[in-house]
CSV table of C-alpha atoms and ligand atoms in Angstrom, one decimal:
chain,number,residue,atom,x,y,z
A,1,MET,CA,0.0,0.0,0.0
A,2,GLU,CA,1.2,3.5,-0.9
A,3,ASP,CA,2.0,5.5,2.2
A,4,GLN,CA,0.7,9.1,1.8
A,5,ASN,CA,3.2,10.4,4.3
A,6,ARG,CA,6.3,8.8,2.8
A,7,THR,CA,8.5,10.7,0.4
A,8,GLU,CA,10.8,8.4,-1.6
A,9,LEU,CA,14.4,9.6,-1.7
A,10,GLU,CA,14.5,8.4,-5.3
A,11,ASN,CA,12.1,11.2,-6.3
A,12,LEU,CA,13.9,13.8,-4.3
A,13,GLY,CA,17.4,13.0,-5.4
A,14,GLU,CA,20.7,13.6,-3.5
A,15,PHE,CA,20.7,17.3,-4.1
A,16,GLY,CA,17.1,17.7,-3.1
A,17,LEU,CA,17.9,16.0,0.2
A,18,ILE,CA,21.0,18.1,0.8
A,19,ASP,CA,19.0,21.2,0.1
A,20,ILE,CA,16.4,20.2,2.7
A,21,ILE,CA,19.2,19.6,5.3
A,22,LYS,CA,20.9,22.8,4.4
A,23,LYS,CA,17.8,24.9,4.9
A,24,LYS,CA,17.5,23.6,8.5
A,25,VAL,CA,21.0,24.5,9.4
A,26,GLN,CA,21.7,27.3,11.9
A,27,ILE,CA,25.2,28.5,12.3
A,28,ARG,CA,26.2,29.3,15.9
A,29,ASN,CA,30.0,29.7,16.0
A,30,ALA,CA,32.0,32.6,14.6
A,31,SER,CA,34.7,30.0,13.7
A,32,THR,CA,32.4,28.6,11.1
A,33,LEU,CA,33.2,30.7,8.0
A,34,VAL,CA,31.6,28.5,5.3
A,35,GLY,CA,29.2,25.6,5.8
A,36,ILE,CA,27.2,23.4,3.5
A,37,GLY,CA,27.1,24.3,-0.2
A,38,ASP,CA,30.7,24.5,-1.5
A,39,ASP,CA,33.3,21.8,-2.2
A,40,ALA,CA,34.6,22.2,1.4
A,41,ALA,CA,33.7,23.9,4.6
A,42,VAL,CA,36.0,26.6,6.0
A,43,VAL,CA,36.7,27.0,9.7
A,44,LYS,CA,39.1,29.4,11.5
A,45,TYR,CA,39.9,29.5,15.2
A,46,ASP,CA,41.9,32.0,17.3
A,47,ASP,CA,45.6,32.2,16.9
A,48,ASP,CA,46.2,30.4,20.3
A,49,SER,CA,43.8,27.6,19.3
A,50,LYS,CA,44.5,24.1,17.9
A,51,THR,CA,42.0,22.1,15.8
A,52,VAL,CA,41.0,18.8,17.2
A,53,ILE,CA,39.4,16.3,14.9
A,54,SER,CA,37.7,12.9,15.4
A,55,THR,CA,35.5,10.6,13.3
A,56,ASP,CA,33.3,7.6,14.0
A,57,LEU,CA,31.3,5.2,11.9
A,58,LEU,CA,28.0,3.7,13.0
A,59,VAL,CA,26.7,0.7,11.0
A,60,GLU,CA,23.2,-0.7,11.3
A,61,GLY,CA,23.2,-4.2,12.8
A,62,VAL,CA,26.6,-3.7,14.2
A,63,HIS,CA,26.4,-0.5,16.3
A,64,PHE,CA,22.6,0.0,16.5
A,65,ASP,CA,19.4,-1.9,16.1
A,66,LEU,CA,16.5,0.1,14.6
A,67,SER,CA,14.0,-2.4,16.0
A,68,TYR,CA,14.3,-0.5,19.3
A,69,VAL,CA,16.3,2.6,18.7
A,70,PRO,CA,14.1,5.5,17.5
A,71,LEU,CA,15.7,7.4,14.6
A,72,LYS,CA,15.8,10.7,16.4
A,73,HIS,CA,17.7,9.1,19.3
A,74,LEU,CA,20.1,7.5,16.8
A,75,GLY,CA,20.9,10.9,15.3
A,76,TYR,CA,21.4,12.5,18.7
A,77,LYS,CA,23.6,9.6,20.0
A,78,ALA,CA,25.7,9.6,16.8
A,79,VAL,CA,26.6,13.2,17.5
A,80,MET,CA,27.3,12.6,21.2
A,81,VAL,CA,29.6,9.7,20.5
A,82,ASN,CA,31.7,12.0,18.3
A,83,ILE,CA,31.8,15.2,20.4
A,84,SER,CA,32.6,13.1,23.4
A,85,ASP,CA,35.9,12.3,21.8
A,86,ILE,CA,36.6,16.0,21.3
A,87,ILE,CA,35.7,16.7,24.9
A,88,ALA,CA,38.0,13.9,26.1
A,89,MET,CA,40.8,16.0,24.7
A,90,ASN,CA,39.7,18.9,26.9
A,91,ALA,CA,38.6,20.7,23.8
A,92,VAL,CA,35.3,22.3,22.8
A,93,PRO,CA,33.3,20.8,19.9
A,94,ARG,CA,32.4,23.4,17.3
A,95,GLN,CA,31.6,21.7,14.0
A,96,ILE,CA,30.4,18.4,12.7
A,97,THR,CA,30.0,16.8,9.3
A,98,VAL,CA,27.5,14.0,8.8
A,99,SER,CA,27.7,11.3,6.1
A,100,LEU,CA,25.0,8.9,5.4
A,101,SER,CA,24.6,5.8,3.2
A,102,LEU,CA,20.9,4.8,2.9
A,103,SER,CA,19.0,2.0,1.3
A,104,ASN,CA,15.5,2.6,-0.3
A,105,ARG,CA,14.0,1.3,3.0
A,106,PHE,CA,14.5,4.9,4.2
A,107,SER,CA,12.2,7.7,3.2
A,108,LEU,CA,12.7,11.5,3.5
A,109,GLU,CA,10.6,11.4,6.6
A,110,ALA,CA,12.9,8.9,8.2
A,111,ILE,CA,16.0,11.0,7.4
A,112,GLU,CA,14.3,14.0,8.8
A,113,GLU,CA,13.8,12.2,12.1
A,114,ILE,CA,17.5,11.4,12.2
A,115,TYR,CA,18.4,15.0,11.5
A,116,GLU,CA,15.9,16.1,14.2
A,117,GLY,CA,18.1,14.3,16.7
A,118,ILE,CA,21.3,15.7,15.1
A,119,PHE,CA,20.0,19.3,15.2
A,120,LEU,CA,18.9,18.9,18.8
A,121,ALA,CA,22.4,17.8,19.7
A,122,CYS,CA,23.8,20.7,17.7
A,123,GLU,CA,21.6,23.2,19.5
A,124,LEU,CA,22.2,21.9,23.0
A,125,TYR,CA,26.0,21.6,22.5
A,126,ASN,CA,26.4,24.8,20.4
A,127,VAL,CA,27.8,22.9,17.4
A,128,ASP,CA,27.4,23.7,13.7
A,129,LEU,CA,26.6,21.1,11.0
A,130,ILE,CA,29.0,22.2,8.2
A,131,GLY,CA,28.8,19.4,5.6
A,132,GLY,CA,28.8,15.7,4.9
A,133,ASP,CA,28.2,13.2,2.1
A,134,THR,CA,25.1,11.3,1.0
A,135,THR,CA,25.0,8.0,-0.9
A,136,SER,CA,22.8,5.0,-1.5
A,137,SER,CA,23.5,1.6,0.0
A,138,VAL,CA,22.2,-1.9,-0.8
A,139,SER,CA,21.6,-2.7,2.8
A,140,GLY,CA,20.7,-0.6,5.7
A,141,LEU,CA,22.0,2.6,7.2
A,142,THR,CA,25.5,3.8,7.9
A,143,ILE,CA,26.2,7.1,9.7
A,144,SER,CA,29.7,8.6,9.8
A,145,ILE,CA,30.2,11.8,11.8
A,146,THR,CA,33.4,13.8,12.0
A,147,ALA,CA,33.6,16.3,14.8
A,148,ILE,CA,35.9,19.3,14.9
A,149,GLY,CA,36.8,21.1,18.1
A,150,GLU,CA,38.8,24.0,19.4
A,151,GLY,CA,41.5,23.3,22.0
A,152,LYS,CA,43.4,26.1,23.6
A,153,GLU,CA,47.2,26.0,23.5
A,154,GLY,CA,48.5,24.2,26.6
A,155,LYS,CA,45.0,23.0,27.6
A,156,ILE,CA,44.7,19.9,25.4
A,157,VAL,CA,44.9,16.6,27.4
A,158,TYR,CA,46.3,13.4,25.9
A,159,ARG,CA,46.1,9.8,27.0
A,160,GLY,CA,49.8,9.5,27.8
A,161,GLY,CA,50.3,12.1,30.6
A,162,ALA,CA,49.3,10.1,33.8
A,163,LYS,CA,52.0,10.0,36.5
A,164,GLU,CA,52.7,7.6,39.3
A,165,SER,CA,50.6,8.6,42.4
A,166,ASN,CA,48.1,10.6,40.3
A,167,LEU,CA,44.5,9.9,41.3
A,168,LEU,CA,42.2,8.1,38.9
A,169,VAL,CA,38.9,9.9,38.7
A,170,VAL,CA,35.6,9.3,36.8
A,171,SER,CA,32.7,11.6,36.1
A,172,GLY,CA,29.0,10.5,36.7
A,173,ASP,CA,28.2,6.8,37.1
A,174,LEU,CA,29.0,3.7,35.2
A,175,GLY,CA,27.2,0.6,33.8
A,176,GLY,CA,23.9,2.2,33.2
A,177,ALA,CA,24.0,2.3,29.4
A,178,TYR,CA,25.0,-1.4,29.3
A,179,MET,CA,22.0,-2.3,31.6
A,180,GLY,CA,19.7,-0.2,29.4
A,181,LEU,CA,20.9,-2.3,26.4
A,182,GLN,CA,20.2,-5.5,28.3
A,183,ILE,CA,16.6,-4.3,29.0
A,184,LEU,CA,16.0,-3.4,25.3
A,185,GLU,CA,17.5,-6.7,24.1
A,186,ARG,CA,15.3,-8.6,26.6
A,187,GLU,CA,12.1,-6.8,25.4
A,188,LYS,CA,13.0,-7.4,21.8
A,189,GLN,CA,13.3,-11.1,22.5
A,190,ILE,CA,10.0,-11.2,24.4
A,191,TYR,CA,8.3,-9.3,21.5
A,192,LYS,CA,9.6,-11.7,19.0
A,193,GLU,CA,8.2,-14.7,20.9
A,194,SER,CA,4.9,-13.1,21.9
A,195,PRO,CA,4.1,-9.7,20.2
A,196,ASN,CA,1.0,-9.1,22.3
A,197,VAL,CA,2.8,-8.9,25.6
A,198,GLN,CA,3.2,-5.3,26.8
A,199,PRO,CA,6.8,-4.3,27.4
A,200,ASP,CA,7.8,-4.1,31.0
A,201,LEU,CA,10.0,-1.0,31.3
A,202,SER,CA,9.1,-0.1,34.9
A,203,ASP,CA,12.0,1.3,37.0
A,204,CYS,CA,14.2,1.4,33.9
A,205,ASP,CA,13.8,5.0,32.9
A,206,TYR,CA,17.3,6.1,33.9
A,207,ILE,CA,19.2,3.2,32.4
A,208,LEU,CA,17.2,3.4,29.1
A,209,GLU,CA,18.0,7.1,28.9
A,210,ARG,CA,21.7,6.3,29.5
A,211,GLN,CA,21.6,3.9,26.5
A,212,LEU,CA,19.3,5.8,24.1
A,213,LYS,CA,20.2,9.4,25.0
A,214,PRO,CA,23.7,9.6,26.3
A,215,GLU,CA,25.1,13.1,27.1
A,216,ALA,CA,28.7,14.0,26.3
A,217,ARG,CA,30.3,15.7,29.4
A,218,LEU,CA,31.0,19.2,28.1
A,219,ASP,CA,29.9,20.3,31.6
A,220,ILE,CA,32.8,18.5,33.1
A,221,ILE,CA,35.5,20.2,31.1
A,222,ARG,CA,33.8,23.5,32.0
A,223,GLU,CA,33.9,22.5,35.6
A,224,PHE,CA,37.7,21.8,35.2
A,225,GLU,CA,38.0,25.4,34.0
A,226,SER,CA,36.2,26.8,37.0
A,227,LEU,CA,38.0,24.6,39.5
A,228,GLY,CA,41.4,25.3,38.0
A,229,ILE,CA,42.1,21.7,37.1
A,230,LYS,CA,44.0,20.4,34.1
A,231,PRO,CA,44.0,16.6,34.1
A,232,ASN,CA,47.3,15.0,33.2
A,233,ALA,CA,45.6,12.3,31.0
A,234,MET,CA,42.0,11.7,30.0
A,235,MET,CA,39.7,9.5,27.8
A,236,ASP,CA,36.0,9.1,27.4
A,237,ILE,CA,34.4,5.9,28.4
A,238,SER,CA,33.0,4.3,25.3
A,239,ASP,CA,34.3,0.7,25.8
A,240,GLY,CA,34.1,0.3,29.5
A,241,LEU,CA,36.2,1.6,32.4
A,242,SER,CA,38.7,-1.3,32.5
A,243,SER,CA,39.6,-1.0,28.8
A,244,GLU,CA,40.0,2.8,28.9
A,245,VAL,CA,42.1,2.7,32.1
A,246,MET,CA,44.4,0.1,30.5
A,247,HIS,CA,44.8,2.5,27.5
A,248,LEU,CA,45.7,5.3,29.9
A,249,CYS,CA,48.3,3.1,31.7
A,250,ASN,CA,49.8,1.8,28.5
A,251,GLU,CA,50.1,5.2,27.0
A,252,SER,CA,51.4,6.8,30.2
A,253,LYS,CA,53.7,3.9,31.2
A,254,VAL,CA,52.3,3.6,34.7
A,255,GLY,CA,50.4,1.0,36.7
A,256,VAL,CA,47.0,1.4,38.4
A,257,SER,CA,45.0,0.2,41.3
A,258,ILE,CA,41.2,0.4,41.1
A,259,TYR,CA,38.9,-0.2,44.1
A,260,GLU,CA,35.7,-2.0,43.5
A,261,ASP,CA,33.9,-0.4,46.5
A,262,LYS,CA,34.6,3.1,45.0
A,263,LEU,CA,32.9,2.5,41.6
A,264,PRO,CA,30.0,4.9,41.1
A,265,ILE,CA,27.0,2.8,40.2
A,266,ASP,CA,23.5,4.2,40.2
A,267,GLN,CA,20.9,2.3,42.3
A,268,GLN,CA,18.8,1.5,39.3
A,269,THR,CA,21.7,0.1,37.4
A,270,PHE,CA,22.6,-2.0,40.5
A,271,ASP,CA,19.0,-3.3,41.0
A,272,ARG,CA,18.4,-4.2,37.3
A,273,ALA,CA,21.8,-5.9,37.1
A,274,ARG,CA,20.8,-8.0,40.1
A,275,ASP,CA,17.4,-8.8,38.5
A,276,HIS,CA,19.4,-10.0,35.4
A,277,HIS,CA,21.8,-12.1,37.5
A,278,LEU,CA,24.6,-9.8,36.4
A,279,ASP,CA,27.4,-8.5,38.6
A,280,PRO,CA,27.0,-4.7,38.9
A,281,THR,CA,30.8,-4.3,39.2
A,282,VAL,CA,31.3,-6.2,35.9
A,283,CYS,CA,28.7,-3.9,34.2
A,284,ALA,CA,30.5,-0.8,35.5
A,285,LEU,CA,34.0,-2.1,34.5
A,286,ASN,CA,33.1,-3.6,31.1
A,287,GLY,CA,29.8,-2.2,30.1
A,288,GLY,CA,30.7,0.7,27.9
A,289,GLU,CA,28.7,3.4,26.1
A,290,ASP,CA,28.4,5.5,29.3
A,291,TYR,CA,30.4,8.4,27.6
A,292,GLU,CA,31.6,9.6,31.0
A,293,LEU,CA,35.2,10.9,31.4
A,294,VAL,CA,38.0,9.0,33.1
A,295,PHE,CA,41.1,11.1,34.0
A,296,ALA,CA,44.3,11.4,36.0
A,297,ILE,CA,44.9,14.4,38.4
A,298,ASP,CA,47.7,15.4,40.7
A,299,LEU,CA,47.2,14.5,44.3
A,300,SER,CA,47.4,18.2,45.1
A,301,ASP,CA,44.1,18.7,43.2
A,302,TYR,CA,42.3,16.3,45.5
A,303,GLU,CA,40.9,19.1,47.7
A,304,LYS,CA,39.2,20.6,44.6
A,305,ILE,CA,37.2,17.5,43.7
A,306,LYS,CA,36.6,15.7,47.0
A,307,ASN,CA,32.9,15.6,47.9
A,308,HIS,CA,32.2,17.1,44.4
A,309,PRO,CA,28.9,15.5,43.1
A,310,MET,CA,30.3,15.2,39.6
A,311,PHE,CA,33.4,13.2,40.4
A,312,THR,CA,34.5,10.0,42.1
A,313,VAL,CA,38.0,8.9,42.9
A,314,VAL,CA,38.1,5.2,42.0
A,315,GLY,CA,41.8,4.5,42.3
A,316,HIS,CA,45.3,5.7,41.8
A,317,PHE,CA,48.2,5.3,39.5
A,318,LEU,CA,51.4,3.4,40.4
A,319,ASN,CA,54.7,2.5,39.1
A,320,GLU,CA,54.4,0.5,35.8
A,321,SER,CA,56.0,-2.6,37.5
A,322,GLU,CA,53.0,-2.8,39.9
A,323,GLY,CA,50.7,-3.7,37.1
A,324,GLN,CA,47.0,-2.9,36.6
A,325,THR,CA,44.8,-4.3,39.3
A,326,LEU,CA,41.3,-4.2,40.8
A,327,THR,CA,41.0,-4.6,44.6
A,328,ALA,CA,37.6,-6.4,45.2
A,329,LYS,CA,35.3,-5.6,48.2
A,330,ASP,CA,36.7,-8.6,50.0
A,331,GLY,CA,40.3,-7.4,49.7
A,332,SER,CA,41.3,-9.8,47.0
A,333,ILE,CA,43.4,-8.4,44.1
A,334,HIS,CA,42.7,-9.2,40.5
A,335,PRO,CA,44.4,-8.2,37.3
A,336,LEU,CA,42.4,-5.7,35.3
A,337,GLU,CA,40.9,-7.2,32.2
A,338,ALA,CA,39.6,-5.4,29.2
A,339,GLN,CA,36.5,-6.8,27.6
A,340,GLY,CA,35.9,-3.7,25.5
A,341,TRP,CA,33.5,-3.6,22.6
A,342,ASN,CA,34.9,-5.5,19.6
A,343,SER,CA,32.6,-5.0,16.7
A,344,PHE,CA,34.5,-7.6,14.7
A,345,LYS,CA,33.4,-10.3,17.2
A,346,GLY,CA,29.8,-9.2,16.8
A,347,HIS,CA,27.5,-8.6,19.8
A,348,SER,CA,29.6,-10.6,22.3
A,349,LYS,CA,28.3,-8.5,25.2
B,1,ADP,P1,30.7,16.7,-3.5
B,1,ADP,O1,30.2,16.2,-4.9
B,1,ADP,O2,31.8,17.7,-3.6
B,1,ADP,O3,30.9,15.5,-2.6
B,1,ADP,P2,28.1,17.0,-2.5
B,1,ADP,O4,27.1,17.3,-3.6
B,1,ADP,O5,28.2,15.6,-1.9
B,1,ADP,O6,29.5,17.5,-2.9
B,1,ADP,O7,27.8,18.0,-1.3
B,1,ADP,C1,27.4,19.3,-1.5
B,1,ADP,C2,27.3,20.0,-0.2
B,1,ADP,O8,26.4,19.4,0.7
B,1,ADP,C3,28.7,20.0,0.6
B,1,ADP,O9,28.9,21.2,1.3
B,1,ADP,C4,28.5,18.8,1.5
B,1,ADP,O10,29.4,19.0,2.6
B,1,ADP,C5,27.0,18.9,1.9
B,1,ADP,N1,26.4,17.6,2.3
B,1,ADP,C6,26.3,16.5,1.5
B,1,ADP,N2,25.7,15.5,2.2
B,1,ADP,C7,25.3,16.0,3.4
B,1,ADP,C8,24.7,15.5,4.5
B,1,ADP,N3,24.2,14.3,4.6
B,1,ADP,N4,24.6,16.3,5.6
B,1,ADP,C9,25.1,17.6,5.6
B,1,ADP,N5,25.7,18.1,4.6
B,1,ADP,C10,25.8,17.4,3.4
B,2,MG,MG1,29.5,14.2,-2.0
């Protein structure tokens, strides 16, 4: 049956689609000199600024499942994933480009929903959409976003700067996005087996939001500014705390000790993990997709963050020879293991 509200991309053409996107763009940054419409965008920052660039590719069936992810959320999250990488450099995201490959399963209306999420993210994070590419695909949807940010000279933070006796700190709480994914996967399974059963999403609002609508922590790097803190090393948590901390250690040539009882886990994450017979600690360490920040600070900065609601000290760095360990609640010590997201192994988590 012909859908009255469905506009075929075939009839619109690539340029028609780009024109619709272009008309919806609002430029917010003085550094955006030229956006959509020419062969390339033009961006110019202050003389004491450096350009920070990051790109990510999201593939349907590998990184997202449209049977439970609304298109608007997908657009929003695709932007968050990218600007989170800029923020993890202690830089401010300013521009993005968005490239899409689409099969004829997708109508103009579907693309507009994706862009609604993209534009909402741009508005809330003061970012300009300045270009992209559009092409057809034989199967499904692929979204590639490149984020461009402005880092001030001397303020950019790398992975390799953590020092022995630095504190290991995380923002927010961990494991929620992973538990949200478990709930969505469970409901999908139930729906497949009995489509008439109403989904049970009670007491899952927070973790579902963590999975479907993550927020990059621009507020945290602003907080560093006002507290007068410059982390020595930093990453965002996309693959799980263990895996990111191991990267920090390897790049910085230091060891680390993490304490299980310090891990910040929201009550809802904890309760739903228990319902699913999962260990909340494992969810926090290996869950991923929380898009929080993990960073190293000097011991002398401890006073500035202690009792701060945004931050939790979860451990400290050591000499490289002391390895990378987790001290469990019962005092036993375990080597840290990375079970980060590996898309080549499929959905192993
Ligand atoms: P080219 O042939 O040089 O690749 P295009 O016709 O693909 O140029 O793009 C024309 C303009 O539209 C460029 O400024 C490009 O960045 C922008 N653009 C193309 N696709 C998208 C998209 N999906 N989202 C935003 N801008 C886009
Ligand atoms: Mg093109």
